[in-house]
Tab-separated table of C-alpha atoms and ligand atoms in Angstrom:
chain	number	residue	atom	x	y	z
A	12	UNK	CA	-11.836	27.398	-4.201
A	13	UNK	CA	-10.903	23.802	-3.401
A	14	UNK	CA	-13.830	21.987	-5.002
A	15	UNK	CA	-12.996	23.684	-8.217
A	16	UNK	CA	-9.385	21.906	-8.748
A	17	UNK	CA	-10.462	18.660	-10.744
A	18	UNK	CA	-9.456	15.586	-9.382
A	19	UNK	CA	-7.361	13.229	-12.052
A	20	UNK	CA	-8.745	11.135	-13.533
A	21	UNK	CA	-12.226	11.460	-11.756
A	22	UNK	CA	-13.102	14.560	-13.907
A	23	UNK	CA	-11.774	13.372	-17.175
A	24	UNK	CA	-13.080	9.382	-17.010
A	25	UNK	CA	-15.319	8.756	-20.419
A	26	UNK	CA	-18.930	7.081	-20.282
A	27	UNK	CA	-17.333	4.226	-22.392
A	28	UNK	CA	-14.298	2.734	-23.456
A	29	UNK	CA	-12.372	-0.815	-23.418
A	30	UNK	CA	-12.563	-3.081	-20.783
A	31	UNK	CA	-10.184	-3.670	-18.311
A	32	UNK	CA	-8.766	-6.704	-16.345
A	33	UNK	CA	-6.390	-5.978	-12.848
A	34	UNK	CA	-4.700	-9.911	-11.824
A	35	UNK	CA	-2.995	-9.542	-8.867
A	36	UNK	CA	-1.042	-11.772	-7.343
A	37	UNK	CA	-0.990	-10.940	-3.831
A	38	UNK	CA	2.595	-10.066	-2.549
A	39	UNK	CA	4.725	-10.724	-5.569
A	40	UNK	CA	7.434	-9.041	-4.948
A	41	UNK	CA	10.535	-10.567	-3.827
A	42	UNK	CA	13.958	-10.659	-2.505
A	43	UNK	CA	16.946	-12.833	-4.042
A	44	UNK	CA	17.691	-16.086	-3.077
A	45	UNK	CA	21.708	-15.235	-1.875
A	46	UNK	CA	23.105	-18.657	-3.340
A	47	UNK	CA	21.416	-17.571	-7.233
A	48	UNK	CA	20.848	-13.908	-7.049
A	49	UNK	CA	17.751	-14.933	-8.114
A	50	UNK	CA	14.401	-13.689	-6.565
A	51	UNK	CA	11.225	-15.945	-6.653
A	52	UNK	CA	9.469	-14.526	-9.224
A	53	UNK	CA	12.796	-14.948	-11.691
A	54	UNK	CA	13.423	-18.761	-10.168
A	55	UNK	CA	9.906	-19.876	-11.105
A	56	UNK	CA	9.633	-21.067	-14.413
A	57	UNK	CA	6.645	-18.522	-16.082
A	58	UNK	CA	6.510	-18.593	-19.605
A	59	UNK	CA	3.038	-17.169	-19.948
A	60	UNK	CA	3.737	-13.723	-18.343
A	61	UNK	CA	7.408	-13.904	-19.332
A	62	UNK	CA	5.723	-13.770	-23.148
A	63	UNK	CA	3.063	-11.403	-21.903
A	64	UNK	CA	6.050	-9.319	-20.718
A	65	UNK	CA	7.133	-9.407	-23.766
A	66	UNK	CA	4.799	-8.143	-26.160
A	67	UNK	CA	3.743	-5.042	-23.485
A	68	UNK	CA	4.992	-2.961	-21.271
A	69	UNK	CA	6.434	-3.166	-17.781
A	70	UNK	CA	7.851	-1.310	-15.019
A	71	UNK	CA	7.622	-1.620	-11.222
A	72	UNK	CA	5.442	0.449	-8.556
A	73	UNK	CA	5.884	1.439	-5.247
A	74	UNK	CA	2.534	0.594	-3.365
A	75	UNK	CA	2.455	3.287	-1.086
A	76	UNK	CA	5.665	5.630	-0.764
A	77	UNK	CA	9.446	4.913	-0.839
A	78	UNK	CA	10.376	2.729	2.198
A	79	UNK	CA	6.860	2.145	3.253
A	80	UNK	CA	5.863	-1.379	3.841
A	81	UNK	CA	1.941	-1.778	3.590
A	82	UNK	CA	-0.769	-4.348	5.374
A	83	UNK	CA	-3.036	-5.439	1.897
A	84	UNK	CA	-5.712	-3.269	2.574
A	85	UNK	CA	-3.881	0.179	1.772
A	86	UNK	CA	-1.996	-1.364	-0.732
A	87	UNK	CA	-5.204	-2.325	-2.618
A	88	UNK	CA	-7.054	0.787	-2.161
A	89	UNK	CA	-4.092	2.332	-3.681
A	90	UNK	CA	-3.952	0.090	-7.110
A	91	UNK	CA	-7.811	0.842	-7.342
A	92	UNK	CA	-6.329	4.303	-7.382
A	93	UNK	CA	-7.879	5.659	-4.262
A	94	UNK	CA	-4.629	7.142	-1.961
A	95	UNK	CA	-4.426	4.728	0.586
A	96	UNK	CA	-3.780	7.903	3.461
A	97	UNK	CA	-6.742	9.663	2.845
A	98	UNK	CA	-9.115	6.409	2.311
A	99	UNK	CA	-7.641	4.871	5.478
A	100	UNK	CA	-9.844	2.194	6.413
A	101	UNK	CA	-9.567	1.422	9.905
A	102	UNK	CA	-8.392	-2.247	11.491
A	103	UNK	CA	-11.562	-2.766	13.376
A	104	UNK	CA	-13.340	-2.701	9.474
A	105	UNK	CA	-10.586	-4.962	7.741
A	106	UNK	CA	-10.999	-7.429	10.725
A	107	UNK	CA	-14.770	-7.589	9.951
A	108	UNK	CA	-14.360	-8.129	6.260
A	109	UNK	CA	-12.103	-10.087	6.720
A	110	UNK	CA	-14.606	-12.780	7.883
A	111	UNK	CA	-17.021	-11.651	5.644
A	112	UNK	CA	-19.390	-9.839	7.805
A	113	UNK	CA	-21.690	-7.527	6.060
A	114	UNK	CA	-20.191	-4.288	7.503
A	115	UNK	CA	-22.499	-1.345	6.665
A	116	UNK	CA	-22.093	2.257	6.502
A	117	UNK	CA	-21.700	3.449	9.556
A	118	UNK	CA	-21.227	0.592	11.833
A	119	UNK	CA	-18.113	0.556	14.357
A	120	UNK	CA	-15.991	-2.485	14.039
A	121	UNK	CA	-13.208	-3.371	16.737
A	122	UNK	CA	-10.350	-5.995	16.570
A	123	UNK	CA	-10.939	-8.260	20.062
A	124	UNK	CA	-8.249	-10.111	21.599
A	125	UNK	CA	-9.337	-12.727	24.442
A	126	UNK	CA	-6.719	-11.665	27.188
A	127	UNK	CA	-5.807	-13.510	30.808
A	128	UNK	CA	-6.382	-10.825	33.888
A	129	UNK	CA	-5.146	-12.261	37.282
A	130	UNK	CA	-7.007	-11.845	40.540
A	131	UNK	CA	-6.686	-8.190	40.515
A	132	UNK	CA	-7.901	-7.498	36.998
A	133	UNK	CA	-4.188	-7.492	35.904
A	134	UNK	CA	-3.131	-9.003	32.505
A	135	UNK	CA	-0.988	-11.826	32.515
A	136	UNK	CA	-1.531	-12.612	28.840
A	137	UNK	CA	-2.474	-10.475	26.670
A	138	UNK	CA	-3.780	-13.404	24.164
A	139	UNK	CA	-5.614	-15.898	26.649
A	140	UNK	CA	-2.817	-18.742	25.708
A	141	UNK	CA	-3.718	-18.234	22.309
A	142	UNK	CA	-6.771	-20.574	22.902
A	143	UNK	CA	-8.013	-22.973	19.969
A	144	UNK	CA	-10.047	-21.025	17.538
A	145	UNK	CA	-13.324	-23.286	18.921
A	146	UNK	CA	-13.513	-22.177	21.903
A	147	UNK	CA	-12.956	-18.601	20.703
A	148	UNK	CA	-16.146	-19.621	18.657
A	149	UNK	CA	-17.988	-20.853	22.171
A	150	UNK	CA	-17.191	-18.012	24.222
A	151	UNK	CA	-17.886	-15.910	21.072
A	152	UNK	CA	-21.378	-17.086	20.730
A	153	UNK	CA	-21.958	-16.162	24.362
A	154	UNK	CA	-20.871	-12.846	24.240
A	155	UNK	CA	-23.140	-12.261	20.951
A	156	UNK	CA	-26.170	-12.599	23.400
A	157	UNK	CA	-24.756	-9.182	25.150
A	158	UNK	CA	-27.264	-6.637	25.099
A	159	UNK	CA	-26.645	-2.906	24.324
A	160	UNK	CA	-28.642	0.140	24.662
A	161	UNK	CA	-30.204	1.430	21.510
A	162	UNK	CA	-27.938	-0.627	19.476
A	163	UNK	CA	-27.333	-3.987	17.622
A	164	UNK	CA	-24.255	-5.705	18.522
A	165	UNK	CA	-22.427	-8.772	16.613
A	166	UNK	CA	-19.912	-10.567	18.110
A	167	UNK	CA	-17.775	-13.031	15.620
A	168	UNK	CA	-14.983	-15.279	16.369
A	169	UNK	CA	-12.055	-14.628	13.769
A	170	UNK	CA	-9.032	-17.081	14.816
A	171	UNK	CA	-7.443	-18.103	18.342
A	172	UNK	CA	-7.742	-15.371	20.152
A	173	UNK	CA	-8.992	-12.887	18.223
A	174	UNK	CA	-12.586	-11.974	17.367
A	175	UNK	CA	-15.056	-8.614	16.192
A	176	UNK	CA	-17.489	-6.704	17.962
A	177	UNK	CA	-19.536	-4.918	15.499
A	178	UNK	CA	-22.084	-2.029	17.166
A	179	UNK	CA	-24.415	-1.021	14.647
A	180	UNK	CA	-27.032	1.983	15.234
A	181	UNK	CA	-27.156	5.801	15.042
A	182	UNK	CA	-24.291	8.012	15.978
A	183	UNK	CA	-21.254	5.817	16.926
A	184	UNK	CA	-18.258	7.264	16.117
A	185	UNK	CA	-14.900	5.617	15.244
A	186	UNK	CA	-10.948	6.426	16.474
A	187	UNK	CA	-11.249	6.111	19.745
A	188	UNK	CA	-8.325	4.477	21.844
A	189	UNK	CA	-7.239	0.963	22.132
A	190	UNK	CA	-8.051	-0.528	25.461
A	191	UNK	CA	-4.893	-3.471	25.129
A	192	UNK	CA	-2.567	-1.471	27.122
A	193	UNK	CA	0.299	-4.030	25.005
A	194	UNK	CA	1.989	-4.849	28.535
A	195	UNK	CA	1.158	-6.970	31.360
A	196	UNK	CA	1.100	-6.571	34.792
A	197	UNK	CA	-1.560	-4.181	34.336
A	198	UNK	CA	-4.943	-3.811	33.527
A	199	UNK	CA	-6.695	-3.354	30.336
A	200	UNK	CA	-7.301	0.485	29.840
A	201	UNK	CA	-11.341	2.169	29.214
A	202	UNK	CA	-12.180	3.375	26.048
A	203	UNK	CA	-12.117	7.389	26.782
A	204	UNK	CA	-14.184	9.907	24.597
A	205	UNK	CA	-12.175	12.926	24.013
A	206	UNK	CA	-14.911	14.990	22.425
A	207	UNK	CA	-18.822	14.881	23.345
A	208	UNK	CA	-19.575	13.244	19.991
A	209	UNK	CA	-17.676	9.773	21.517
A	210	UNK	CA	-19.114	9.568	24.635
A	211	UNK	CA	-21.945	7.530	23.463
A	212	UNK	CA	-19.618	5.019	21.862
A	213	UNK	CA	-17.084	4.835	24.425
A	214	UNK	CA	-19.844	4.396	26.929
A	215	UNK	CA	-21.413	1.373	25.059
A	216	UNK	CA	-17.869	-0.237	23.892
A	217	UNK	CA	-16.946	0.159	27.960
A	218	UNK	CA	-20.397	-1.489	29.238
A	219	UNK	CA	-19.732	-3.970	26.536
A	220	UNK	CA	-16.148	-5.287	27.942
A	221	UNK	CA	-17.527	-5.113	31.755
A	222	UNK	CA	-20.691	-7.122	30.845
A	223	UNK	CA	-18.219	-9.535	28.928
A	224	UNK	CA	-15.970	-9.808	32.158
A	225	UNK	CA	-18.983	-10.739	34.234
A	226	UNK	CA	-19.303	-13.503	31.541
A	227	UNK	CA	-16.039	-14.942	30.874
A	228	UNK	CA	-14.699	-14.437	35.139
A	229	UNK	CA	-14.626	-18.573	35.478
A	230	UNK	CA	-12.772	-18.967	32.188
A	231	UNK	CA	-9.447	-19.861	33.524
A	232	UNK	CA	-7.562	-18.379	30.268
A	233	UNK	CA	-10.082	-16.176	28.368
A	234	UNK	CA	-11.447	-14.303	31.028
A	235	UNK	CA	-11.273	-10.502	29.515
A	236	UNK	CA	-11.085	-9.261	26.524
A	237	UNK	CA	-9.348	-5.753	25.286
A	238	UNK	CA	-10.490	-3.783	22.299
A	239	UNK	CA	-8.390	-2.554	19.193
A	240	UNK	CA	-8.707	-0.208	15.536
A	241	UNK	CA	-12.312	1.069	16.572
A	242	UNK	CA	-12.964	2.232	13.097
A	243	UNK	CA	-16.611	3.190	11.481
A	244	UNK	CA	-16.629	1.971	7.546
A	245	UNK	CA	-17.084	5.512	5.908
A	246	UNK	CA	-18.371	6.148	3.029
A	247	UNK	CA	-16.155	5.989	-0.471
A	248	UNK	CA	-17.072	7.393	-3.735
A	249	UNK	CA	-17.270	4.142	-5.648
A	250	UNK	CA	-15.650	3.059	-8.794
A	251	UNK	CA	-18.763	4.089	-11.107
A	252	UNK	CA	-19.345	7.347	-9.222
A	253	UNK	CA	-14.891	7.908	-9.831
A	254	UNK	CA	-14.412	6.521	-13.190
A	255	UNK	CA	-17.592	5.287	-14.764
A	256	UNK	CA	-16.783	1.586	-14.230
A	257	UNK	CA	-19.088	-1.289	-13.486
A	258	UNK	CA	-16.602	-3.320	-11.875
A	259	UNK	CA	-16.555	-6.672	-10.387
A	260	UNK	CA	-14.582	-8.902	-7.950
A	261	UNK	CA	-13.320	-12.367	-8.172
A	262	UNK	CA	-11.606	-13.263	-5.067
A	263	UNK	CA	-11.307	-16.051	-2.188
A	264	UNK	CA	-10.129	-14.683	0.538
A	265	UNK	CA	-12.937	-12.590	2.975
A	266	UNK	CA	-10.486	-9.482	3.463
A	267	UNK	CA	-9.886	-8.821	-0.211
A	268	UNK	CA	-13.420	-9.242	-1.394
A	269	UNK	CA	-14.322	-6.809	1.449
A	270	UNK	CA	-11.873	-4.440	-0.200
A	271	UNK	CA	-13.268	-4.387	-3.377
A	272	UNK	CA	-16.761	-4.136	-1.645
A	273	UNK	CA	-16.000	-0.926	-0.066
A	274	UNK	CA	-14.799	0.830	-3.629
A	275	UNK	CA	-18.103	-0.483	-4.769
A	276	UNK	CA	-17.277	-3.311	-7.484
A	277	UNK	CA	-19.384	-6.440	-7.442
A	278	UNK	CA	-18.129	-9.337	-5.957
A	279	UNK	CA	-18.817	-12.271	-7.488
A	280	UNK	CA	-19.148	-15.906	-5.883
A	281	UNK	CA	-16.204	-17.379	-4.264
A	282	UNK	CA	-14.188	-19.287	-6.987
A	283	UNK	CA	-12.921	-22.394	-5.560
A	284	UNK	CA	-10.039	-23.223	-8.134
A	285	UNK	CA	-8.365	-21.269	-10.431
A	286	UNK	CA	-10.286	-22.809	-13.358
A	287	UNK	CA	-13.164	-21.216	-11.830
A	288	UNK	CA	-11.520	-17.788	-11.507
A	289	UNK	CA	-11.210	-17.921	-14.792
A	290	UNK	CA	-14.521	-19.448	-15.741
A	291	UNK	CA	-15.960	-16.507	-13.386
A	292	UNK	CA	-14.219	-13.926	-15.845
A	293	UNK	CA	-15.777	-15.268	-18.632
A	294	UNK	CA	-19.064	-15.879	-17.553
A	295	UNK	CA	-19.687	-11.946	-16.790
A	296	UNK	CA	-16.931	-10.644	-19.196
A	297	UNK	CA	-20.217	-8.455	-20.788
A	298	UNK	CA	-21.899	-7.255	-18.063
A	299	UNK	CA	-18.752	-5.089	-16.586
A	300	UNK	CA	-16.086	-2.616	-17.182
A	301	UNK	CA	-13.667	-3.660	-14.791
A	302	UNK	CA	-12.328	-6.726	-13.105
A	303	UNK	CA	-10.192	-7.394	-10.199
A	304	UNK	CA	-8.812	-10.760	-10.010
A	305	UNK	CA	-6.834	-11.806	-6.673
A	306	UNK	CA	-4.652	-14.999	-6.145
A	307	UNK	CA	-3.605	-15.486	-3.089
A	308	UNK	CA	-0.573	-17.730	-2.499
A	309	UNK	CA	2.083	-15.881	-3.556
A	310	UNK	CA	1.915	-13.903	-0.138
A	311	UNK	CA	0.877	-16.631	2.442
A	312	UNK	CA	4.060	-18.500	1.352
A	313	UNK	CA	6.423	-15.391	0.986
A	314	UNK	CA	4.953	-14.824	4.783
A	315	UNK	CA	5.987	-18.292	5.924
A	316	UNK	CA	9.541	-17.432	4.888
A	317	UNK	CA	9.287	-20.310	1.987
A	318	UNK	CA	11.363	-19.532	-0.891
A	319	UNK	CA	10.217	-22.511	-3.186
A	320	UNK	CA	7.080	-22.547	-1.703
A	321	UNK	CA	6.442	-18.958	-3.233
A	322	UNK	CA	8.797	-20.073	-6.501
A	323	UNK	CA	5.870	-22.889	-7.107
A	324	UNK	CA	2.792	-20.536	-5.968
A	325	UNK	CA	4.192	-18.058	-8.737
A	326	UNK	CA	4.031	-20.608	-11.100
A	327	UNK	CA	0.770	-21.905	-10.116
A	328	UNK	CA	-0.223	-18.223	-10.617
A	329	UNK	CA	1.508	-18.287	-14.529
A	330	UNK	CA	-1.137	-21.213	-15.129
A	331	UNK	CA	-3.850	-18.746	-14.911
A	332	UNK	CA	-2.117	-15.989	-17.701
A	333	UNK	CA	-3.697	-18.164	-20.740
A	334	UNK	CA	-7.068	-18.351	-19.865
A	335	UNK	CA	-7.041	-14.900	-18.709
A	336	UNK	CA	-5.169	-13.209	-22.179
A	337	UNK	CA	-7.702	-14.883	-23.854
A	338	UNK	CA	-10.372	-13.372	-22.525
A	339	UNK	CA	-8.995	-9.937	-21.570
A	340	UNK	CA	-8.318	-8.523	-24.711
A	341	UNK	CA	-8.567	-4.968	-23.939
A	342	UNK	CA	-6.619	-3.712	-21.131
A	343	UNK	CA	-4.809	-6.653	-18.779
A	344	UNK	CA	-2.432	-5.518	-16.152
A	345	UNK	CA	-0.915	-8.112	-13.765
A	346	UNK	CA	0.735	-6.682	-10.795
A	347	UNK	CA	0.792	-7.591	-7.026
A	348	UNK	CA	-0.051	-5.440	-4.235
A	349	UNK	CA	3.293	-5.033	-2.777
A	350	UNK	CA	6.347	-7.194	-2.214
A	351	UNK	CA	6.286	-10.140	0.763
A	352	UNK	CA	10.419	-11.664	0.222
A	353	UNK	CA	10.950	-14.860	1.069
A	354	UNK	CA	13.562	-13.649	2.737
A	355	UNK	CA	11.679	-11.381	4.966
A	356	UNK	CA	8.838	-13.706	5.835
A	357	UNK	CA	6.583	-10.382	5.826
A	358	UNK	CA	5.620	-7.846	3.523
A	359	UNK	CA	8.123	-5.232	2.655
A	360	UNK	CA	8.334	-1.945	1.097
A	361	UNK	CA	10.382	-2.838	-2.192
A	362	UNK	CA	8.697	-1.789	-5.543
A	363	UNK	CA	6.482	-4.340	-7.343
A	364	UNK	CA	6.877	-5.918	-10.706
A	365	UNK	CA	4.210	-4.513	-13.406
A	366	UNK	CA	3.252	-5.653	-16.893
A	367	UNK	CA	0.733	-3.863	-19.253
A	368	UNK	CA	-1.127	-5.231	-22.165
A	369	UNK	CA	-3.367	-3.614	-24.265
A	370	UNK	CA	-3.286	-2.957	-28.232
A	371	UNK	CA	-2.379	0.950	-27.734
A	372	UNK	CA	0.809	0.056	-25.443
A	373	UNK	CA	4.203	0.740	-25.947
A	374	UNK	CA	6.805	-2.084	-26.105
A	375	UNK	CA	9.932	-1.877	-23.973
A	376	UNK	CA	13.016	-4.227	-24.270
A	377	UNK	CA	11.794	-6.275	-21.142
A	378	UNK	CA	11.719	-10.056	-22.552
A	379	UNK	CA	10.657	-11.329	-19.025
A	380	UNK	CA	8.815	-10.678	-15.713
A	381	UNK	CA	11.064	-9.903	-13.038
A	382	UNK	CA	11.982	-7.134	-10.810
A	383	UNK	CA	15.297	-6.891	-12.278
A	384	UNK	CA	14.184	-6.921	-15.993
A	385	UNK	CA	10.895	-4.814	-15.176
A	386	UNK	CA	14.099	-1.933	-14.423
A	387	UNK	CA	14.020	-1.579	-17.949
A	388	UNK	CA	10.742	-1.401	-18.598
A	389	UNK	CA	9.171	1.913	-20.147
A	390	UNK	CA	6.825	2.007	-17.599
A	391	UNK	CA	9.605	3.202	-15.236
A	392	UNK	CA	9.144	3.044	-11.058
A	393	UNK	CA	5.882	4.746	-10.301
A	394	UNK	CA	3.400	4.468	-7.347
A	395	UNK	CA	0.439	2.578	-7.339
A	396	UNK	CA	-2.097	4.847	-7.058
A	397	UNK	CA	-1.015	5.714	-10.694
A	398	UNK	CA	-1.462	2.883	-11.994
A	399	UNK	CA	-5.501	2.825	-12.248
A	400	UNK	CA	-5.253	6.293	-14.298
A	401	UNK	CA	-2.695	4.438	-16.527
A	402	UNK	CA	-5.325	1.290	-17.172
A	403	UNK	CA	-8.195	3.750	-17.927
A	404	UNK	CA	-5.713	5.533	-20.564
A	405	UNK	CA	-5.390	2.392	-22.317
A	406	UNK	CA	-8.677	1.527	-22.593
A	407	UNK	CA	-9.872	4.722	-23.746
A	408	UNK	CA	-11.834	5.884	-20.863
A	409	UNK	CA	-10.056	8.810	-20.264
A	410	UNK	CA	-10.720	12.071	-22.328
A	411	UNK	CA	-8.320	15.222	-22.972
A	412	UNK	CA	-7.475	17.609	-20.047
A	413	UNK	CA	-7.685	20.837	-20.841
A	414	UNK	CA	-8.149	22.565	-24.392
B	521	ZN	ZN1	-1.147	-8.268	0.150
């Protein structure tokens, strides 16, 4: 019975239709400044999408569900449209692409923290004195030599003292338990299979951490390590096999490149200015259907609590509207992933500013993108996930449902 409900839009996405262009600007979102009632986005000066807001339509969306605050992973999958619950991807596999490392289907990724264990294998710090990220590079390198039973094994260093272990072979399972035990005074815990089909892993992952103890035992800070998100990167209907879309990526940053990697788009080389974001949407405007575009900057500085620092990274972000409108002619929607206030200094839950543009759009009486004047915006508050249906709409990909 189940199979036969269609799945919206999946079952009603065309073979052809307009192309489409997502700019995100990571974390946009804000909270107002107390002194001006004024949030970031509505201090910086933006003329490009305030006129962009203006000729079509806006709203705001709530990433994941009222009140939740999401990491930019789920919050991605769900403006590609994919629900960000049931396409969980697991920390161990966000770590890994988060460096860039080639994850492939079903390799096991784990989040590594370097940890201090005193005499008796207790912890006393459960992040090694947060030791400088070369050293977590050296002592990296050493425990890539590790060898594993009927496996390949990658060890990376990400930053400090964290780092991936990557097990790659046939039959390793994902979700088992954490081995930081997130105290000290006691000692890191074993990975324990609960079903047959783990015990392989959990026996590999624990010979793994002893043979890395014999290693690191005269390190006087990193001398253990603990494990954390063992996750396998499963397999996700892509966006061509979903919606008929040849889509690409044009990103910086490792983690949100690996994103779009795992919904299948294309991801094109790393643009090192904004210019060549742009130039990168031009040069390969004909060859896809869809295009992601991420910037960055308006998150990191919302994260380090920096109110003008995210007022100027918004309008740094405005610079890019031109070139972009120009290009994207069809379908452009500019949105950010979820909020990250100032005010906060971390992501939060609060809906996101949206604007629309396309020819077959409706106009609201929003003259300016903000989260207050988005209110009144006839896209209304919706959740993210809706908004990929919504783009596909407007670019005429999406045929009648029902008769
Ligand atoms: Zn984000």
């Amino acid at each position: 019975m189940h199979e036969r409900i269609p799945r919206l839009p999946d079952a009603i996405a065309t073979a052809s239709g307009g192309k489409i262009v997502l700019l995100v600007a990571d974390g946009l979102g804000g909270l107002p400044d107390p002194e001006t009632g004024l949030t970031e986005l509505e201090t910086a000066k933006t003329p490009n999408l305030d006129a962009l807001a203006k000729e079509g339509v806006t709203g705001l969306h709530v990433p994941i569900a009222p009140g939740i605050t999401p990491g930019s992973g789920p919050a991605h999958m769900a403006l590609f449209g994919y629900d960000p619950v049931e396409y969980l991807i697991g920390r161990g596999v966000l770590e890994a692409l988060g460096i860039d490392f080639d994850l492939k289907q079903g390799d096991v990724a784990a989040r590594i923290n370097f940890a201090t264990v005193d005499g008796a294998g207790m912890i006393t710090d459960r992040r090694a004195g947060r030791i400088p990220t070369e050293k977590c590079a050296e002592l990296s390198a050493e425990l890539d030599t590790i060898k594993l039973p009927g496996v390949e094994l990658f060890f990376r260093p990400v930053k400090e003292h964290r780092a991936v272990l990557v097990l790659r072979g046939e039959g390793l399972v994902g979700g088992l338990n954490d081995t930081d035990p997130q105290a000290t005074g006691v000692p890191p815990l074993q990975v324990r299979a609960e079903t047959e089909k783990e015990e392989r892993t959990a026996e590999l992952l624990n010979s793994f951490v002893s043979q890395a103890g014999a290693i690191l035992v005269d390190e006087p800070k990193a001398n253990a390590i603990t494990l954390r998100g063992i996750a396998t990167r499963e397999a996700i209907p892509t966006f061509e096999e979903r919606y008929n879309l040849r889509a690409a990526a044009i990103a910086q940053y490792p983690m949100y490149r690996g994103v779009a990697g795992l919904v299948g788009m294309n991801v094109l080389p790393v643009p090192d200015t904004l210019d060549e974001m742009t130039a990168l949407l031009r040069e390969h405007y004909e060859e896809y259907d869809f295009f992601f575009m991420h910037f960055k900057y308006t998150d990191s500085t919302g994260e380090n609590g920096d109110f003008p620092g995210k007022v100027a990274a918004t309008e740094q972000f405005d610079t890019i509207v031109p070139g972009v409108v120009d290009i994207a002619t069809d379908v452009l929607l500019v949105t950010g992933d979820h909020s990250t206030p100032s005010l906060l200094a971390s992501h939060s839950w609060h809906p996101v500013p949206v604007l629309l543009k396309s020819r077959n759009s409706r106009r609201d009486p929003c003259e300016s993108f903000g989260e207050t004047s988005c209110l009144g915006g006839a896209l209304g508050v919706i959740r993210g996930v809706d908004l990929m249906p919504l783009m596909l709409a407007h670019a005429g990909r999406l045929a009648k449902f029902g008769a």
